[in-house]
Tab-separated table of C-alpha atoms and ligand atoms in Angstrom:
chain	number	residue	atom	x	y	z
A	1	UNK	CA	148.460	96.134	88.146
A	2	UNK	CA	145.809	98.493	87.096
A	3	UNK	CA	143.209	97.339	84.321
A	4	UNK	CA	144.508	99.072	81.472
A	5	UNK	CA	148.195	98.934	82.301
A	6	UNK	CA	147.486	94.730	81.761
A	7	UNK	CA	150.824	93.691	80.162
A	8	UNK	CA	149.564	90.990	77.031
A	9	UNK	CA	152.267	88.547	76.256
A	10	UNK	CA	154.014	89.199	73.064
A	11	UNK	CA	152.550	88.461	69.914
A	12	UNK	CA	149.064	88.826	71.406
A	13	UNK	CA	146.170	89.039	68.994
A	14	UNK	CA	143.673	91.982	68.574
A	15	UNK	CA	141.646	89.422	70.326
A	16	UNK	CA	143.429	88.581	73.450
A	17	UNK	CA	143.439	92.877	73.468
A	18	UNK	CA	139.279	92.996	73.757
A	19	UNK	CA	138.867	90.199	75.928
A	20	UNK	CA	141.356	92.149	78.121
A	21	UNK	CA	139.106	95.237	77.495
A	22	UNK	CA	135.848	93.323	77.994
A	23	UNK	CA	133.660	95.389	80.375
A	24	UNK	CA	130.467	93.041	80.480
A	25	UNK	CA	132.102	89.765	81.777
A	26	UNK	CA	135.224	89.202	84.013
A	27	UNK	CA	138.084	86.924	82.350
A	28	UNK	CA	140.264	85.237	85.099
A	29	UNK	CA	143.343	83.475	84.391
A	30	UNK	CA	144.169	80.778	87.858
A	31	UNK	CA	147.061	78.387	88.521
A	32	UNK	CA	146.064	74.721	89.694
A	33	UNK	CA	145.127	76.057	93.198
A	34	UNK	CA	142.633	78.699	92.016
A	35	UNK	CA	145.463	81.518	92.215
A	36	UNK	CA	144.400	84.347	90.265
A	37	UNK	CA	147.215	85.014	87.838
A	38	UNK	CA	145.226	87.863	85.706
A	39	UNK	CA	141.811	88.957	84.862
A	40	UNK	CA	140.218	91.485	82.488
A	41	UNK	CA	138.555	95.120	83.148
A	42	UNK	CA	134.993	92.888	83.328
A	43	UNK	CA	136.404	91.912	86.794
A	44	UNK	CA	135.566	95.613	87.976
A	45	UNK	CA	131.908	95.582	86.546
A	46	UNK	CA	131.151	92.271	87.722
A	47	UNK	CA	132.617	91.909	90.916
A	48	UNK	CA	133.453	95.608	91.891
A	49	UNK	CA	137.373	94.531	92.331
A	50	UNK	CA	140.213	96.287	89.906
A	51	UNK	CA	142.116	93.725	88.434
A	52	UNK	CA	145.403	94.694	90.755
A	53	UNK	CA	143.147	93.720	93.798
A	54	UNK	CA	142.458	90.498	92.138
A	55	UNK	CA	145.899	89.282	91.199
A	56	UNK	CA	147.164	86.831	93.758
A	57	UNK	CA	144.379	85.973	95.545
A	58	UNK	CA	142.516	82.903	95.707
A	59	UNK	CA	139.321	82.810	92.880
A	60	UNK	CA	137.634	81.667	96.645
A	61	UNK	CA	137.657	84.850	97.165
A	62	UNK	CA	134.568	85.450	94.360
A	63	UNK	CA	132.239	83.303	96.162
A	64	UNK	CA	129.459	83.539	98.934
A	65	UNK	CA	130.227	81.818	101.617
A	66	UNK	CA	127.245	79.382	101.307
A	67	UNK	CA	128.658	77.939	98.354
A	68	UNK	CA	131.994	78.154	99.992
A	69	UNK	CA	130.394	75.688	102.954
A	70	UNK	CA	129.294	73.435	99.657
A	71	UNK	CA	133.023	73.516	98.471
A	72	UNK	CA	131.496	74.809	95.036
A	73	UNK	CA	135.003	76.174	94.523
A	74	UNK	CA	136.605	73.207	95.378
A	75	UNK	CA	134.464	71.351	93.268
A	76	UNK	CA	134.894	74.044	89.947
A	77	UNK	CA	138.193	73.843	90.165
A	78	UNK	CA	138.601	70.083	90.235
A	79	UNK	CA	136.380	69.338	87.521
A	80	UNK	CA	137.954	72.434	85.528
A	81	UNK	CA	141.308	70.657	85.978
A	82	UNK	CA	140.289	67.335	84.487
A	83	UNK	CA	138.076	69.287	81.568
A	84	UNK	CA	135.726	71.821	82.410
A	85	UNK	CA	133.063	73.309	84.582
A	86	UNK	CA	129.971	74.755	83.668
A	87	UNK	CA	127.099	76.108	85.822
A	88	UNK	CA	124.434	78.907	85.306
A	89	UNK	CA	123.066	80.514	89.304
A	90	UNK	CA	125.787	79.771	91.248
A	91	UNK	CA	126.057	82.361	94.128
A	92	UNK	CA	129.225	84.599	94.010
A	93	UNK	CA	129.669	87.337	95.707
A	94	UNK	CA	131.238	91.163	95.093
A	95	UNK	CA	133.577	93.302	96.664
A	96	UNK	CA	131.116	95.298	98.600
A	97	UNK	CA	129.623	91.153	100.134
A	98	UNK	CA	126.580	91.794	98.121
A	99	UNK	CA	125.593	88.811	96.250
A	100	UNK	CA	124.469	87.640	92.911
A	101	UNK	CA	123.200	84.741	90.916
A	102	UNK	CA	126.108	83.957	88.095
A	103	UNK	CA	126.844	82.048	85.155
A	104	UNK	CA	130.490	79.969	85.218
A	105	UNK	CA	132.564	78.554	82.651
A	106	UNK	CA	136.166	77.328	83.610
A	107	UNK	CA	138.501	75.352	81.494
A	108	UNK	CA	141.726	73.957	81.832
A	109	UNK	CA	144.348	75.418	79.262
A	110	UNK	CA	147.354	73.472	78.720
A	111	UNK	CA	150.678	75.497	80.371
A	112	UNK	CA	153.751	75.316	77.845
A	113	UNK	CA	156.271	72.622	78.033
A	114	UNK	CA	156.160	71.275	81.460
A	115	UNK	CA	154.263	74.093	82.820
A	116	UNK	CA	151.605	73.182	84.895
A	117	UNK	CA	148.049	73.299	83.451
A	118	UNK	CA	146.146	76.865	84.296
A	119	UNK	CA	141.955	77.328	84.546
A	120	UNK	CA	140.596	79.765	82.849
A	121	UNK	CA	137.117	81.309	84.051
A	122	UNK	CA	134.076	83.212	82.607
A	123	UNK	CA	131.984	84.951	84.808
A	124	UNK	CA	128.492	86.981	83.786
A	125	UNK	CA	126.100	88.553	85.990
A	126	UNK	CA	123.112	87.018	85.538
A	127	UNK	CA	120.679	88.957	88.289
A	128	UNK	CA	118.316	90.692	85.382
A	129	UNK	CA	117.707	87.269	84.111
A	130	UNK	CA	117.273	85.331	87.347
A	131	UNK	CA	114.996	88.783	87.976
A	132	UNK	CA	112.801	88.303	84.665
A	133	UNK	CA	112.732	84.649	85.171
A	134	UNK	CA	111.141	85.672	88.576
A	135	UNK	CA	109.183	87.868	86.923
A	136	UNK	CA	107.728	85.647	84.592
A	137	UNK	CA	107.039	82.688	86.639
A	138	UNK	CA	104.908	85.075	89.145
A	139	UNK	CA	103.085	86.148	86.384
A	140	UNK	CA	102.278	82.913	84.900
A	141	UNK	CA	101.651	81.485	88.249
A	142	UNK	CA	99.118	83.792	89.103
A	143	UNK	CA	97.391	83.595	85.634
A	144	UNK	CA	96.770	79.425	85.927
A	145	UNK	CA	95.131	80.520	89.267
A	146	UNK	CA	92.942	82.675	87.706
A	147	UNK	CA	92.128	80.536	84.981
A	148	UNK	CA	91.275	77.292	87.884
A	149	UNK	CA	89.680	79.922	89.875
A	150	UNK	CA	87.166	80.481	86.863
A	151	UNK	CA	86.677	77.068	85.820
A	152	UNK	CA	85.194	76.446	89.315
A	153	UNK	CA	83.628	79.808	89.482
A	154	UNK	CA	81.684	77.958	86.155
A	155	UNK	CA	81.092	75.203	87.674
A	156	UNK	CA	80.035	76.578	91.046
A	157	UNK	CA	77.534	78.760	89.359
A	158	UNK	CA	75.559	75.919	87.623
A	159	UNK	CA	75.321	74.142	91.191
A	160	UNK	CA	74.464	77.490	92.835
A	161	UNK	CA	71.320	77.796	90.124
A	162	UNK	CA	70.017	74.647	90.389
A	163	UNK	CA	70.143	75.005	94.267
A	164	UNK	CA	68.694	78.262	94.112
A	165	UNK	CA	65.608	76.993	92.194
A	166	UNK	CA	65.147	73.980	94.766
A	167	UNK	CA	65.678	75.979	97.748
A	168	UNK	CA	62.811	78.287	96.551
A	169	UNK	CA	60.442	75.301	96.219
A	170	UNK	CA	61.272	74.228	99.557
A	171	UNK	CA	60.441	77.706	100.878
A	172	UNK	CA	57.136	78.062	99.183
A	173	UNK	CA	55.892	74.652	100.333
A	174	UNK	CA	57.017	75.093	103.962
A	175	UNK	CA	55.240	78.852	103.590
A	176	UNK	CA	52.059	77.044	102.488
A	177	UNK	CA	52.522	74.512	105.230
A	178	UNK	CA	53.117	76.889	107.976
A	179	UNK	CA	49.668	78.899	106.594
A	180	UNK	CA	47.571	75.721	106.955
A	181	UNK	CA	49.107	75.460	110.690
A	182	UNK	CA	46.799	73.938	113.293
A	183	UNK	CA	47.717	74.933	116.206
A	184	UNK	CA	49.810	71.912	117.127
A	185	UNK	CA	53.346	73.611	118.939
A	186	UNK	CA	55.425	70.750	117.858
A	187	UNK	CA	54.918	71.138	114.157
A	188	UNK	CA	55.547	74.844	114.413
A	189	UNK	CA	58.956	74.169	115.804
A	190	UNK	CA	59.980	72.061	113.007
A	191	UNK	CA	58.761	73.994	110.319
A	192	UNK	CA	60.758	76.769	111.863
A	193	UNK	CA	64.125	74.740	111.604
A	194	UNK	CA	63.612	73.584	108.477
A	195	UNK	CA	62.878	77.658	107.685
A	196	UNK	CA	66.099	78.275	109.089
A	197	UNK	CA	68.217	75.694	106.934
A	198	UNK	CA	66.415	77.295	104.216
A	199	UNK	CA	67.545	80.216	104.868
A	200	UNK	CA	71.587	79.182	105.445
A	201	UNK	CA	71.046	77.103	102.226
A	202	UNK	CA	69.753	80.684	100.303
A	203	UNK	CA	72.894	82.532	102.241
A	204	UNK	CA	75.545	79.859	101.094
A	205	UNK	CA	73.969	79.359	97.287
A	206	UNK	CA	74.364	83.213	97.350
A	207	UNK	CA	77.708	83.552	98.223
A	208	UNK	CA	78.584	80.376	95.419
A	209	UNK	CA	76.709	82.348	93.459
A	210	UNK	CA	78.906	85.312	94.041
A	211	UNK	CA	82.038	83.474	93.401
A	212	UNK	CA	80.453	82.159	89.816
A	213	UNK	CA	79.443	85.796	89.220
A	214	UNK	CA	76.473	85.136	88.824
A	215	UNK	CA	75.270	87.452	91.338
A	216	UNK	CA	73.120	90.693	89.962
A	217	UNK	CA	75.409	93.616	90.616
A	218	UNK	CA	73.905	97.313	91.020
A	219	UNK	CA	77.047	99.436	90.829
A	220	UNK	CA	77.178	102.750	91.536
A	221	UNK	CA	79.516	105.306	91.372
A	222	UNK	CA	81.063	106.012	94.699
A	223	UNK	CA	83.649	107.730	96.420
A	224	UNK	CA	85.283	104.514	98.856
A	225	UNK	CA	86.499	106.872	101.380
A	226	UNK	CA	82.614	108.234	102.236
A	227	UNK	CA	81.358	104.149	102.109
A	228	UNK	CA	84.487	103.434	104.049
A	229	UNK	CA	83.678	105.895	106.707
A	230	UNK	CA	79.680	105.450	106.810
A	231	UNK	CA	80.220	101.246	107.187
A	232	UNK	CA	82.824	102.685	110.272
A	233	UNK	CA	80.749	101.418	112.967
A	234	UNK	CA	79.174	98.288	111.912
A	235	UNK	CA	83.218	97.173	111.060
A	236	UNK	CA	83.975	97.924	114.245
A	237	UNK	CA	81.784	95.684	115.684
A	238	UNK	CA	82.302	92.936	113.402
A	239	UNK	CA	85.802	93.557	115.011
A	240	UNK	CA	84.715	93.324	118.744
A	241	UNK	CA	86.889	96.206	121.436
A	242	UNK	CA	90.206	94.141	122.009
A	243	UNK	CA	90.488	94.886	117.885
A	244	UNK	CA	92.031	98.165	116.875
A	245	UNK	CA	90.331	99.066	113.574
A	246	UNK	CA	92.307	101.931	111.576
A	247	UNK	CA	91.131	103.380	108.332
A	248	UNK	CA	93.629	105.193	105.966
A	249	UNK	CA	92.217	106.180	102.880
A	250	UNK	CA	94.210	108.552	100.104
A	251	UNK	CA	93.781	111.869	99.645
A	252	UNK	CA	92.122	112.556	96.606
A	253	UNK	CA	90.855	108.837	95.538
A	254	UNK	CA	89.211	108.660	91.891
A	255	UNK	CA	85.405	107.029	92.527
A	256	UNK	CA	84.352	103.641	91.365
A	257	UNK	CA	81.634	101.917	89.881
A	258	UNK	CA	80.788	99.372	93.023
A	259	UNK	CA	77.669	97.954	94.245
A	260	UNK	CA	78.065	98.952	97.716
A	261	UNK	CA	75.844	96.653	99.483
A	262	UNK	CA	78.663	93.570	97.948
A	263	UNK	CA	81.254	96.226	99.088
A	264	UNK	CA	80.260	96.331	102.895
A	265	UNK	CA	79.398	92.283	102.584
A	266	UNK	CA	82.968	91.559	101.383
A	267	UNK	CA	84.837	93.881	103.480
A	268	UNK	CA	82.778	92.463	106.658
A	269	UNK	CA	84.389	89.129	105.193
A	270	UNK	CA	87.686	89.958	105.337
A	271	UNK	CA	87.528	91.372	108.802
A	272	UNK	CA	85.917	88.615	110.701
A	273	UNK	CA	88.405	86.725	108.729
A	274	UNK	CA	91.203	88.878	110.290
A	275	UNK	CA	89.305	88.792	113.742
A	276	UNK	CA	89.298	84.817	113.712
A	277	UNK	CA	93.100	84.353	112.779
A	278	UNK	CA	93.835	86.968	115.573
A	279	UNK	CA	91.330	85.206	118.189
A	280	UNK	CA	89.762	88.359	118.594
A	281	UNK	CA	93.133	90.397	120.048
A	282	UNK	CA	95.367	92.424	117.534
A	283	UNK	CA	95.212	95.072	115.234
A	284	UNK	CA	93.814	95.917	111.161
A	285	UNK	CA	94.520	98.341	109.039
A	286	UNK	CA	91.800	99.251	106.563
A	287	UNK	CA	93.168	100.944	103.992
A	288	UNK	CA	92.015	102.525	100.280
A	289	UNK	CA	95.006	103.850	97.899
A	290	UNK	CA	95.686	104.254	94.024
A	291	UNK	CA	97.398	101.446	92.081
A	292	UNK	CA	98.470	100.868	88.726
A	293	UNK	CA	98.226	97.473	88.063
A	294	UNK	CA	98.192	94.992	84.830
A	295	UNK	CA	95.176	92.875	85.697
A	296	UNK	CA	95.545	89.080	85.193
A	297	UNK	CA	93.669	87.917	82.280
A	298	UNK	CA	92.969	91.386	81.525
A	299	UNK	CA	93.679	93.775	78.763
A	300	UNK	CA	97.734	92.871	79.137
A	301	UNK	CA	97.878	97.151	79.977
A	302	UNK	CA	98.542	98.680	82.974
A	303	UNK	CA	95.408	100.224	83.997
A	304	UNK	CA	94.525	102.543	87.243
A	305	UNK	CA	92.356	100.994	90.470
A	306	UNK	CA	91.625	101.645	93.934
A	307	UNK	CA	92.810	99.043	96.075
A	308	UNK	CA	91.121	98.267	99.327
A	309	UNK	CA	92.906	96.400	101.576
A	310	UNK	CA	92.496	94.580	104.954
A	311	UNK	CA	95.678	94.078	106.559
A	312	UNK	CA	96.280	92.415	110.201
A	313	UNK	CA	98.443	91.901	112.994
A	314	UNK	CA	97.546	87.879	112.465
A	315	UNK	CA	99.620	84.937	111.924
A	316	UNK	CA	99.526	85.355	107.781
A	317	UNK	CA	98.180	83.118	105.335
A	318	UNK	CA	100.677	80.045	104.938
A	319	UNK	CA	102.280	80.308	101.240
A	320	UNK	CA	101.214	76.611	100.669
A	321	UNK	CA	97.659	77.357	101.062
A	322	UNK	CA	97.511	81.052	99.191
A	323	UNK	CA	96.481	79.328	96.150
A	324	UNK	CA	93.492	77.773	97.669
A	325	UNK	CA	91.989	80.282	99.634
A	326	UNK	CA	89.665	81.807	97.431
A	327	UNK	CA	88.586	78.498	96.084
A	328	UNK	CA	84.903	78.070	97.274
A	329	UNK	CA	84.726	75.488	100.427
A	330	UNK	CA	88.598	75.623	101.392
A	331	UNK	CA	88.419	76.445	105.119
A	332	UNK	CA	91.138	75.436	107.740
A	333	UNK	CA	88.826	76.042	110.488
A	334	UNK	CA	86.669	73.469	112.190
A	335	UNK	CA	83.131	72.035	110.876
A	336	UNK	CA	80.529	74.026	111.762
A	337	UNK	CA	82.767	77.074	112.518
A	338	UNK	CA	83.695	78.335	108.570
A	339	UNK	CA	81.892	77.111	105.723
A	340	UNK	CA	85.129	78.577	103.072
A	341	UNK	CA	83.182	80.772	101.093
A	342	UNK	CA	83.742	83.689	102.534
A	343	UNK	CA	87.110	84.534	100.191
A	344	UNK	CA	85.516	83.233	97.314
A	345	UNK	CA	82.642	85.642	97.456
A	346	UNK	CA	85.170	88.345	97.927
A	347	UNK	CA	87.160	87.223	94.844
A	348	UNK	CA	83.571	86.640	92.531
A	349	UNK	CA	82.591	89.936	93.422
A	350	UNK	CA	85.869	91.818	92.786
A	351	UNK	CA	86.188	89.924	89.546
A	352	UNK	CA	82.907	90.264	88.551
A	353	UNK	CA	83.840	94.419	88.949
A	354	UNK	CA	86.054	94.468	86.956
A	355	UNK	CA	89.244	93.786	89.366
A	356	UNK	CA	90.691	91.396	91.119
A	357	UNK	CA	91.388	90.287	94.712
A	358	UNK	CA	95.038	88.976	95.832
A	359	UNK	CA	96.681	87.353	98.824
A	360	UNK	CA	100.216	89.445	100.762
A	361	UNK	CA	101.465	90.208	103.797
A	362	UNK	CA	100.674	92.935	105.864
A	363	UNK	CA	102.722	95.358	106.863
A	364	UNK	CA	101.403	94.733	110.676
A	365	UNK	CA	102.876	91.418	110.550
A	366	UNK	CA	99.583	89.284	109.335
A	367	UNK	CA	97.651	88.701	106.008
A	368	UNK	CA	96.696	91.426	103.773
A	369	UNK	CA	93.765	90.486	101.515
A	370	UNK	CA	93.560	93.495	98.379
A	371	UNK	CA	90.535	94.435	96.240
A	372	UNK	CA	91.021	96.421	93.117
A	373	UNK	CA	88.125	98.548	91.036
A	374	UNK	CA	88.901	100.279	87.973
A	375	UNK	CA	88.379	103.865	88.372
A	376	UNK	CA	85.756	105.818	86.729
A	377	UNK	CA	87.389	108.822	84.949
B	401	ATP	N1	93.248	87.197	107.675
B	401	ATP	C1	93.549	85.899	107.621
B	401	ATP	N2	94.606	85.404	108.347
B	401	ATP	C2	94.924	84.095	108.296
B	401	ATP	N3	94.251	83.179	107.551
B	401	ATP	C3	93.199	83.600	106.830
B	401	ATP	C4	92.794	84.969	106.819
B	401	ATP	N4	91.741	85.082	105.982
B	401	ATP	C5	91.486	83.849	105.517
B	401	ATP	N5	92.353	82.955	106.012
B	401	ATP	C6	92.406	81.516	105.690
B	401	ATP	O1	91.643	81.295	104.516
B	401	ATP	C7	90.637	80.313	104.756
B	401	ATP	C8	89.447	80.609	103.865
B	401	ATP	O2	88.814	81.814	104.270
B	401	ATP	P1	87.277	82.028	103.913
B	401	ATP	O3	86.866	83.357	104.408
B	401	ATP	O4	87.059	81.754	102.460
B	401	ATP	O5	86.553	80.861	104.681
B	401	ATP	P2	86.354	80.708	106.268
B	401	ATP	O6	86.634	81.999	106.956
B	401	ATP	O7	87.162	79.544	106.677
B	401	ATP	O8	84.823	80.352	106.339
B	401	ATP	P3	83.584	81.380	106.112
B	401	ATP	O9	84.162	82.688	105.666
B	401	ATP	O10	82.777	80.772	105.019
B	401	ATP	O11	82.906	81.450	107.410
B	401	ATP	C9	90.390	80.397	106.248
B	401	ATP	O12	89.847	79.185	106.750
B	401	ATP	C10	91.787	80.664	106.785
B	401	ATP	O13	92.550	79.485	106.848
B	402	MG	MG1	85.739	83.769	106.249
């Protein structure tokens, strides 16, 4: 029986006639088995099937099979039967097997006389609003990282000073030390070490200091696709031969204000990064393109970058631990091997020019870490 030749039982209201009509949600009348005894034009809209194709067939019929294996159906029905069922994200599933998130509402409605009692169901689509939920949840997700990431970076860059200022006067008394030297070998070779830890302990307040921003940029206004290309050979190295380094940059890239010595520093970051979860063997994908983004904790507007990314041929970053990763000191590698500041300079310095850095997946099968400048129009 075609949708519109639906016979309504006599005396039926103006109502009964629109719910019949009702394009936005399907309307199914069932027996006690789940029969379908009729449904309204919503069935074609929601599940693809005219209401002819419908009639007769188990309402099982409607649902993916992995709620099928649950006995969801089963269970609707039953609990329809004794009153009614209600549940919002069930999976059911259309005509063409594609599936969708829905909201269900079955009731039992007395049959006349001894008739036996029939079900009635409600079905809406709910994909936009599973979608938005998504949506929103991403969104807000990302913004309470960016809002922990800069209550460390705040706390990080207090540390980093008062380091800093230490550090120095252990380098200026060792210098004076090391100018009163008397000769004697053995002092000379522990002023040197202690010169050296000086020197990590300058490198690592510097890259904490990076992640505070607290670092003094010098941007300048730069096409990435020239500093992309003139860096070429020193990434290559960082990557070692048994890594095949690729650069793809788009045609036409806006510049950006960048200070390129950070630029080259976090870039080298992200590929020995990629060269350690690949142990050395794989391929990367450097790669510079034009986004439109809505930056978090920014403006709440879409605005225009270019986003740098590293992508590899790696195992990935585990989704557990991509909230984590650009916090200063998180490492999974061993002591003495990665002190876990190299992400966390990389996401200081892109925030501190204006963008952002974020965690995906590559499209060679590994991590892809992204770096976004505004343009410069
Ligand atoms: N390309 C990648 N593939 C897989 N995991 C990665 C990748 N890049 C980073 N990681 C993970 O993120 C962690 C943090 O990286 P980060 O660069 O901040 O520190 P690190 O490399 O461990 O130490 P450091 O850079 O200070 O020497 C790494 O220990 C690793 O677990
Ligand atoms: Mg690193």
């Amino acid at each position: 029986m075609a949708m519109n030749d639906v016979q309504l039982p006599d005396g039926a209201t103006q109502l009964a006639e629109d719910v019949m009509r009702l394009r936005s949600c399907a309307v199914l009348q069932m027996d006690h088995h789940g029969r379908i005894l009729d449904c309204n034009a919503g069935v074609l809209g929601v599940f693809g099937y005219r209401s002819d194709e419908l009639v007769g067939r188990n309402f099982a019929c409607l649902f993916s099979s992995a709620e099928l294996d649950r006995g969801s159906d089963r269970a609707a029905l039953t609990k329809a039967l004794l009153h009614s069922f209600e549940n919002q994200g069930l999976a059911m599933m259309r005509k063409d097997a594609t599936r969708f998130r829905a909201g269900l509402l079955l009731e039992r409605v007395e049959g006349s006389g001894d008739a036996t009692p029939r079900v009635l169901m409600v079905v809406r689509d709910l994909s936009d609003f599973f979608q938005t939920q998504k949506r929103v949840n991403e969104a807000q997700e990302i913004a309470l990282r960016a809002q922990r990431l800069d209550a460390v970076g705040k706390l990080t860059l207090g540390l980093s000073h008062d380091f800093n200022n230490l550090l120095s006067v252990i380098a200026n008394s060792l210098d004076m030390l090391a100018a009163r030297r008397t000769g004697d070998e053995s002092a000379r070779r522990i002023l040197d070490i202690a010169h050296r830890a000086v020197e990590r302990g300058t490198q690592l307040t510097r890259q904490m200091l990076a992640f505070g921003r607290g670092q003094t940029l010098v941007p300048e206004v730069s096409d990435v696709g020239h500093l992309l290309q003139s860096s070429l050979e020193l990434y290559r190295r960082v990557c070692g031969e048994t890594i095949q380094l690729n650069i793809q940059v788009a045609q036409g890239l806006p510049p950006i204000a960048v200070d390129t010595g950070q630029l080259e520093a976090a870039l080298l970051n992200l590929l020995s990064n990629s060269r350690d979860a690949m142990h050395g063997v794989g391929r990367v994908v450097l790669e510079a393109r034009l986004e439109t983004a809505v930056l978090p904790g920014g403006k709440g507007e879409e605005e225009d970058f270019v986003c740098i990314t590293v992508g590899d041929s790696g195992p990935g970053i585990q989704a557990e631990i991509q909230g984590s990763v650009f916090e200063p000191f998180f490492t999974t590698k061993s002591v003495g091997d990665g002190s876990g500041l190299g992400l966390s300079q990389v996401y200081g310095f892109a925030s501190q020019s204006g963008g952002t850095a974020t965690i995906g997946r590559s499209a060679l099968g590994g991590a892809a870490v992204s770096l976004y400048f505004p343009v410069v129009r």
